[in-house]
Coordinates of C-alpha atoms and ligand atoms in Angstrom, one line a residue:
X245 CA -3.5 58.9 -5.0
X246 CA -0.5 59.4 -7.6
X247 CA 2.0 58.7 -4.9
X248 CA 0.3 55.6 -3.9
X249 CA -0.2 54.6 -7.9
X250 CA 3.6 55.0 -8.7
X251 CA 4.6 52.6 -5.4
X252 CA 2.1 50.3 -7.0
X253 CA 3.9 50.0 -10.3
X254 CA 7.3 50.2 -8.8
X255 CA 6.9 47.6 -6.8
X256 CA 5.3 45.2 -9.0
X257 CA 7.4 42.5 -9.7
X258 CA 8.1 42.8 -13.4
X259 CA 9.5 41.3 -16.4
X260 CA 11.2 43.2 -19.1
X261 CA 11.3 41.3 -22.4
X262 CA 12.3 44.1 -24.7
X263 CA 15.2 46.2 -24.2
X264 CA 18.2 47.5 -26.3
X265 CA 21.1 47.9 -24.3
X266 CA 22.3 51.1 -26.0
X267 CA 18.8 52.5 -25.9
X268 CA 18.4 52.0 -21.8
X269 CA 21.4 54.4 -20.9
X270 CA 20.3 56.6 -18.5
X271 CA 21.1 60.2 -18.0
X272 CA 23.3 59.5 -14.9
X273 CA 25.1 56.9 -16.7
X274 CA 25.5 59.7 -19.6
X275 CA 26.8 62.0 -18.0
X276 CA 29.9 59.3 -16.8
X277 CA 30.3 58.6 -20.1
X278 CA 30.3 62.5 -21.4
X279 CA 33.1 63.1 -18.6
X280 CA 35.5 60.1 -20.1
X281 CA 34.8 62.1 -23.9
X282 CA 34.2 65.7 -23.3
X283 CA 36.1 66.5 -26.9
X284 CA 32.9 64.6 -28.5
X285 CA 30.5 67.8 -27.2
X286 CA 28.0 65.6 -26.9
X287 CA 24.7 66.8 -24.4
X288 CA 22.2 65.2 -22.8
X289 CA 19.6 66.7 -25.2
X290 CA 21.5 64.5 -28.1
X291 CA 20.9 61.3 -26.5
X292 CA 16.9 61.7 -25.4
X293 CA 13.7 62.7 -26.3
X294 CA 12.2 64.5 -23.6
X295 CA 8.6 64.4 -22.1
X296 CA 6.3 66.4 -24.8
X297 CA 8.7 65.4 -27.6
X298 CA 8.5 63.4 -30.7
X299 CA 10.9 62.6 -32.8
X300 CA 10.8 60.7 -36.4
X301 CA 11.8 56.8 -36.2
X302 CA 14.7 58.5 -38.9
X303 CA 15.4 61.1 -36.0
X304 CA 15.8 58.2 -33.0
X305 CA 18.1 56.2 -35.1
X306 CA 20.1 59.2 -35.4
X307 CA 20.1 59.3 -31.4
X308 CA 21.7 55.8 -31.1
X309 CA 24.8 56.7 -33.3
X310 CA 25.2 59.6 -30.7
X311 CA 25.0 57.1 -28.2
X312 CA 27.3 54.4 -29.7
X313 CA 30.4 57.2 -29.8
X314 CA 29.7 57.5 -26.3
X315 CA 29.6 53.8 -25.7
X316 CA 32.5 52.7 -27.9
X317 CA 35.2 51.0 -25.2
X318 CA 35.2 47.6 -23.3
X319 CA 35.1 49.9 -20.0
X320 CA 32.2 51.8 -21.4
X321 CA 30.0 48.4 -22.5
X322 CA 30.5 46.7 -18.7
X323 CA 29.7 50.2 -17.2
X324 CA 27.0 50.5 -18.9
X325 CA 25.3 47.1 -18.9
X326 CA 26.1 47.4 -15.2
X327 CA 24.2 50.5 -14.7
X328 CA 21.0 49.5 -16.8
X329 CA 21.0 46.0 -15.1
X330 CA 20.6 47.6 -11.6
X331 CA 18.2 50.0 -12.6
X332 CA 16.0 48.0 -14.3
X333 CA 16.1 46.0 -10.6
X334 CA 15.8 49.0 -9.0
X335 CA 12.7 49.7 -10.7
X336 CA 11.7 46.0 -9.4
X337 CA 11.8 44.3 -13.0
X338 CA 12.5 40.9 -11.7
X339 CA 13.5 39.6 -14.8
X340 CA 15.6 40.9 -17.7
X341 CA 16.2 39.9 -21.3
X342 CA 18.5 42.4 -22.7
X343 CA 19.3 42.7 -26.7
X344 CA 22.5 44.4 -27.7
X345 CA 24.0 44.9 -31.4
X346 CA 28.1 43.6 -31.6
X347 CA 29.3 46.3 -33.6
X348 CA 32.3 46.5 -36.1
X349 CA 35.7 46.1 -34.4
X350 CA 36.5 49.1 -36.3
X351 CA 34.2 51.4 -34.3
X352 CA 35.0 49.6 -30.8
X353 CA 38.3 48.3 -31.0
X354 CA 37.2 45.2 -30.1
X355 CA 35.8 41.7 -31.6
X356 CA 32.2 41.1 -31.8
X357 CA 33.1 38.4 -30.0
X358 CA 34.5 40.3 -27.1
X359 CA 31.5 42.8 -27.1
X360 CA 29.0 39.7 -26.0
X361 CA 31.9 38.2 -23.5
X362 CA 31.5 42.1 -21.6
X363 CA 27.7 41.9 -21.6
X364 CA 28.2 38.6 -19.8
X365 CA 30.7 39.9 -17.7
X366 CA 28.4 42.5 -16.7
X367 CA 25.5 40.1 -16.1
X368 CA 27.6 37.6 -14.0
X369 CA 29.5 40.5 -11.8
X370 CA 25.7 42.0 -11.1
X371 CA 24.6 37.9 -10.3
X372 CA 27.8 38.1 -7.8
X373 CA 27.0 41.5 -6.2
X374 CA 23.7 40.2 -5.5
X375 CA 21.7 42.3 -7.4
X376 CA 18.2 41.1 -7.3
X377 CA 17.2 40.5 -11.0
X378 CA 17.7 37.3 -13.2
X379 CA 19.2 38.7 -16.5
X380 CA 19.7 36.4 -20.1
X381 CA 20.7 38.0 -23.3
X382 CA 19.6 38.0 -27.1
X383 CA 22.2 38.9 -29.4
X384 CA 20.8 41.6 -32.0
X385 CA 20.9 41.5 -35.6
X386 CA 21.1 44.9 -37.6
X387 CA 19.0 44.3 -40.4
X388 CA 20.9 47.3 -42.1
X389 CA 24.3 44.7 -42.3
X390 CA 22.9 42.5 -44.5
X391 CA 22.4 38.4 -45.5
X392 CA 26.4 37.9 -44.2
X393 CA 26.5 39.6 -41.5
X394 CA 23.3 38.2 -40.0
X395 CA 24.6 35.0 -40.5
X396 CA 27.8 35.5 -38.9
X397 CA 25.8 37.2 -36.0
X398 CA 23.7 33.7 -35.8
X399 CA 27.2 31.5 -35.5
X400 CA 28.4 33.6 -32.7
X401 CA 25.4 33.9 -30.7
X402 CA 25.1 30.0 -31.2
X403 CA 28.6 29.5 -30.0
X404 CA 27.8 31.8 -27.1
X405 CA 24.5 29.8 -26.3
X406 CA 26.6 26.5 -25.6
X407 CA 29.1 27.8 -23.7
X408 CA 27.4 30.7 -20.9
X409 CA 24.8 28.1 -19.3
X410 CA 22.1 29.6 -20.6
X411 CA 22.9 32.9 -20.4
X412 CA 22.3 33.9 -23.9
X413 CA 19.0 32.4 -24.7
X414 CA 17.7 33.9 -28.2
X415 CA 18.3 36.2 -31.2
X416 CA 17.0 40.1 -32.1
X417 CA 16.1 41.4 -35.4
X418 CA 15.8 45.0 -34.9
X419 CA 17.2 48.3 -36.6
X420 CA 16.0 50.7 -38.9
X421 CA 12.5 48.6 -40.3
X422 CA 13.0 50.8 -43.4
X423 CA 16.2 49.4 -44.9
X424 CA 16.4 46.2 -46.4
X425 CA 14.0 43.2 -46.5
X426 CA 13.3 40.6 -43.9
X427 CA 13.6 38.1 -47.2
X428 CA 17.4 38.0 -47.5
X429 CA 17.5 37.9 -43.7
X430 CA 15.5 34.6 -43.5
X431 CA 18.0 31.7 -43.8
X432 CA 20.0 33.6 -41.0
X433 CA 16.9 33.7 -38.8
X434 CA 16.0 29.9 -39.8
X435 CA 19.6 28.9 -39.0
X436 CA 19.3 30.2 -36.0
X437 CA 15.7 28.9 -35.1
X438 CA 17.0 25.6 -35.8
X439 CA 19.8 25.3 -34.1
X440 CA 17.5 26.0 -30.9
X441 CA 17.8 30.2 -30.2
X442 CA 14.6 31.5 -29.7
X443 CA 13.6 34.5 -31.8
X444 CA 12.1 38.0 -31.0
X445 CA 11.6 39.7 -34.6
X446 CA 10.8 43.1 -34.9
X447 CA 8.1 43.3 -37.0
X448 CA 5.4 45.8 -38.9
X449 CA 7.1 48.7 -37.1
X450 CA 6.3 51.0 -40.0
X451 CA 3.7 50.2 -42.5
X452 CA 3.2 48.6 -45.5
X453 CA 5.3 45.6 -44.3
X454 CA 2.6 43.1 -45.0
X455 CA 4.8 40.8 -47.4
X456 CA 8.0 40.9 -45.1
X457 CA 5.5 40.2 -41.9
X458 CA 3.8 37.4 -43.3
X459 CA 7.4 35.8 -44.0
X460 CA 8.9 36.2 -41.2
X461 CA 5.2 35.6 -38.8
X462 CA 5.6 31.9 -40.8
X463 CA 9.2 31.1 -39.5
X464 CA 7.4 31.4 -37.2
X465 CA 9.4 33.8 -34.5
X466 CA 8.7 33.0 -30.7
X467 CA 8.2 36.7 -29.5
X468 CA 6.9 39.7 -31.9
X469 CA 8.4 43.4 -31.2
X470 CA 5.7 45.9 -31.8
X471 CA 3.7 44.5 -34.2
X472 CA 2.3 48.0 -34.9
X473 CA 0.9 47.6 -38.3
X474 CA -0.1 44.0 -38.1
X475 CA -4.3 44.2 -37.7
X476 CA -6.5 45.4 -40.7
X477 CA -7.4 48.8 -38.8
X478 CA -3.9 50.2 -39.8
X479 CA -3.6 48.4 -43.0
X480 CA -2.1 45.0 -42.1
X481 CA -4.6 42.4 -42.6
X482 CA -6.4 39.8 -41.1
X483 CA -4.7 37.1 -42.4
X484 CA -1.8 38.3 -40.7
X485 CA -3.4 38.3 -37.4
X486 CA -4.6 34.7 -37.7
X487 CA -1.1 33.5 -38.0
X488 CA 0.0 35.5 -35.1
X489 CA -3.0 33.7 -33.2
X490 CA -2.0 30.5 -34.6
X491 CA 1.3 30.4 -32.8
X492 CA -0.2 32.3 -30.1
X493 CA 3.2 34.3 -30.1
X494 CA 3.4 37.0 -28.0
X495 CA 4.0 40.8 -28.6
X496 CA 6.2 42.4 -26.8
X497 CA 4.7 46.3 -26.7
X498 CA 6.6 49.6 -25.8
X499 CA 4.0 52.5 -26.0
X500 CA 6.2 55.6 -25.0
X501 CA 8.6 54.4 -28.1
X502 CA 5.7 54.1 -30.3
X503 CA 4.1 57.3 -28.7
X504 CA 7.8 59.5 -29.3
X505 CA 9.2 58.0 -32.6
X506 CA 5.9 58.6 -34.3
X507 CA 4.3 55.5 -35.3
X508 CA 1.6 55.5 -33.5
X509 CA -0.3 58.9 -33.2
X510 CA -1.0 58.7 -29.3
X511 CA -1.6 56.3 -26.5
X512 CA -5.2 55.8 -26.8
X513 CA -4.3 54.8 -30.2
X514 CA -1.9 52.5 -29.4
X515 CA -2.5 48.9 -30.3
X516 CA -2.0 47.5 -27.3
X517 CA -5.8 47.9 -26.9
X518 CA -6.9 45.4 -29.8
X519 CA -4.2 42.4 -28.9
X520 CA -4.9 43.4 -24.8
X521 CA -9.2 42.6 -26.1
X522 CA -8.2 39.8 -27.5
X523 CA -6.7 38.0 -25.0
X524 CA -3.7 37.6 -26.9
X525 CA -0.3 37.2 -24.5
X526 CA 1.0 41.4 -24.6
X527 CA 3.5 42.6 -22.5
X528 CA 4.3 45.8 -21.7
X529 CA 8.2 46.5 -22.6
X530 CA 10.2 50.1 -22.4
X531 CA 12.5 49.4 -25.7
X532 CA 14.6 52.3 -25.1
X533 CA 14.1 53.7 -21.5
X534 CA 17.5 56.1 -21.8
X535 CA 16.6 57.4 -25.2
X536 CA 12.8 57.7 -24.7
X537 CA 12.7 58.7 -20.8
X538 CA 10.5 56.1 -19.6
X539 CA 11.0 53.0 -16.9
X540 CA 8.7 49.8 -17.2
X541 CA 6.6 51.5 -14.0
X542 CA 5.8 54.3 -16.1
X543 CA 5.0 52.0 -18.7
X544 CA 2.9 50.1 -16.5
X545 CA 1.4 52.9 -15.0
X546 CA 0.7 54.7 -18.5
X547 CA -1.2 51.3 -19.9
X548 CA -3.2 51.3 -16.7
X549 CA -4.5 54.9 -16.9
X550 CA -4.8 55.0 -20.8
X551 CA -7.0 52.1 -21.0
X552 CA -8.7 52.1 -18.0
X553 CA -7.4 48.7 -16.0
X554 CA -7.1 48.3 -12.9
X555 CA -4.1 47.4 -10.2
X556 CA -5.4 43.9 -10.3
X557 CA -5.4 43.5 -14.4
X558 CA -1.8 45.2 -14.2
X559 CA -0.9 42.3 -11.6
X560 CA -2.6 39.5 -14.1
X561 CA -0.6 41.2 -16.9
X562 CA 2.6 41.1 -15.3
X563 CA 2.3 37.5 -13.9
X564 CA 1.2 36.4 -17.4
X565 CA 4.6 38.2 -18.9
X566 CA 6.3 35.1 -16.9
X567 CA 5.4 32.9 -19.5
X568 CA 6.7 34.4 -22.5
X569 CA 10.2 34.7 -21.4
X570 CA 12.9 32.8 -23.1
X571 CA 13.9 31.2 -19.9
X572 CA 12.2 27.7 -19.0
X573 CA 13.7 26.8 -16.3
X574 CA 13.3 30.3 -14.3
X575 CA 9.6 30.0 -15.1
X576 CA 8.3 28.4 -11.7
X577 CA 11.1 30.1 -9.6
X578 CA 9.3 33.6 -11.2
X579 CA 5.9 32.3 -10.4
X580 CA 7.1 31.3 -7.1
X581 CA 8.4 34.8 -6.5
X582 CA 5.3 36.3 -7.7
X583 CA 3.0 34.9 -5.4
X584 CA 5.0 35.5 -2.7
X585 CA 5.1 39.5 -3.4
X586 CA 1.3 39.7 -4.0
X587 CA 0.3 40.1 0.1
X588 CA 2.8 43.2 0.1
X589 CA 1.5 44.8 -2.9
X590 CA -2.2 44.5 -2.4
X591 CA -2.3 45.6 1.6
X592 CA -0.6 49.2 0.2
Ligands
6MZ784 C1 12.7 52.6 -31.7 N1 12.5 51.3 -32.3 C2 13.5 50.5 -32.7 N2 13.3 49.8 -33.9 C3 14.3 49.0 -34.4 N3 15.5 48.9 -33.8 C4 15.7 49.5 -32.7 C5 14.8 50.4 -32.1 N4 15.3 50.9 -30.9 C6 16.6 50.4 -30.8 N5 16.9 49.6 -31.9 C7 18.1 48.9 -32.2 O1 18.9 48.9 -31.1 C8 20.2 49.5 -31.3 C9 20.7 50.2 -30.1 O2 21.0 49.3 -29.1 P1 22.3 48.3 -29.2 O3 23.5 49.1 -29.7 O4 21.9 47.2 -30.1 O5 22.6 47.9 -27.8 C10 19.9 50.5 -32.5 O6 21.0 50.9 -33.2 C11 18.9 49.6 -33.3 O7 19.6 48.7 -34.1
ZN785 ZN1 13.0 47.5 -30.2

């Protein structure tokens, strides 16, 4: 029965809407990268959080600077947007919208500039060596830079949006939710609303975010990531909610990185449950797969079992996921591709 369960979820065609590119590295592309630096002594137990274990959201953010001294070269980036490409694939995720921080040309020795041009590159070699997944690419803000930076972050990822047909479709606002407010961050985000990037915003992570929420819900973004504390059950509000309902935007939801970085005490608890009720548009992401150990089956699977839906609700949930992605014109094509998978999955 659980053998038959996991080909079930592996073989769902599947969208991934929420992944950090630094936080998908597996432990096989790890271990490449610890062979090209041994002198940083750096072990796999540094860069993961194992089944069982929980970490603090302070603790995970500590995990990613481990992971960005492995990651720190134009070799290392194409490897290892190369490898989480054609895993997610392998995993049968269908269609991919990877997020991805340009860092400091101090700590890569290269420009930001050249950090999204090797994401690209990695997307259009794995569209060349027919990997079978459709990939596009926000461009991540790090709220902990600042007003200036985010701006700047907005002018490049515009530039990039005009000139990599389509490629790069939005903009991320993630990092650590504790430092700094969403306020000085909003003419950035507006700029870039305007100038026609579509927005995922990390929001209510942590709580008592209410005021920063409600500024940033009334941009308003097109995707929400995690929306944790956003209902009045955990302290958010209603009032909140009814905006999110009013733009109908949809959440993107990772429970195994809520589950391991704390902020939610436990699947059954997750929030997932009161959006999922509602009929509000969720889907299922893995944020992190490298760092928290997970693949969007598992994820899948784990939603199914912990709220008690069946193969047929996870097939409605995954077709559904098509029409939040940041990708019009792939919409039908995905539909297309959907229904012609279904037969396969449901004679298993
Ligand atoms: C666990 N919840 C989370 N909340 C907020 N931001 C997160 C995150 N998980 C990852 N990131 C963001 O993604 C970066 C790593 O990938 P990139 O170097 O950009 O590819 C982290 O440094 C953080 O800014
Ligand atoms: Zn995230």
């Amino acid at each position: 029965m659980e053998k038959e369960a996991d080909l079930f979820y592996r073989q769902l065609p599947k969208v991934e809407l929420h992944a950090h590119l630094n936080g998908s590295v597996s432990f096989s592309t790890i271990k490449k990268l610890v062979a090209r630096k041994p002198h940083l002594n750096i072990e796999h137990g540094m860069t993961a959080i194992r089944s069982g274990q929980r970490r603090t959201l302070d603790e995970c953010f500590q995990v990613f600077k481990v992971i960005h001294q492995l990651v720190d070269t134009e070799e290392d980036i194409l490897m290892v947007a190369k490898d989480v490409i054609r895993e997610f694939a392998a995993d049968g995720v269908k269609y991919l919208e990877l997020r991805s921080t340009p860092r400091k040309e101090k700590t890569t020795g290269m420009t930001k500039r050249r950090y999204v041009e090797t994401v690209i590159e990695a997307i259009r070699q794995c569209k060349n060596e027919g990997v079978d997944i459709e990939v596009r690419f926000l461009v991540a803000v790090d709220r902990r830079n600042g007003a200036e930076v985010a701006m700047e972050t907005v002018k490049l990822a515009e530039d990039f949006m005009l000139s990599t047909d389509g490629l790069v479709v939005g903009l991320d606002l993630s990092g650590d939710p504790t430092v700094g407010h969403g306020r000085d961050l909003l003419p950035a985000l507006q700029k870039a609303k305007n100038c026609g990037l579509k927005l995922s915003l990390h929001l209510s992570e942590v709580p008592s975010q209410a005021d920063e929420s409600e500024l940033l819900l009334n941009i308003p973004p097109d995707r929400i990531g995690h929306g944790t504390y956003l209902h009045p059950e955990v302290g958010g509000s209603q009032s909140l909610v009814d905006t999110v309902r009013k733009h109908n935007t949809p959440l993107e939801l990772c429970l195994t990185s809520n589950v391991k970085g704390q902020t939610v005490s436990s699947y059954s608890q997750h929030h997932f449950l009161y959006w999922y009720q509602m009929g509000h548009p969720s889907v299922i992401c893995t944020d992190d797969k490298g760092v928290f150990c997970t693949d969007l089956s598992q994820e899948y699977q784990l939603a199914a079992s912990t709220f008690n839906l069946s193969q047929e609700d996870m097939w409605t949930l995954s077709q559904k996921a098509i029409d939040c992605t940041f990708a019009p014109d792939l919409k039908q094509q995905l539909h297309q591709k959907w229904l012609e998978l279904r037969p396969t999955l449901f004679q298993l």
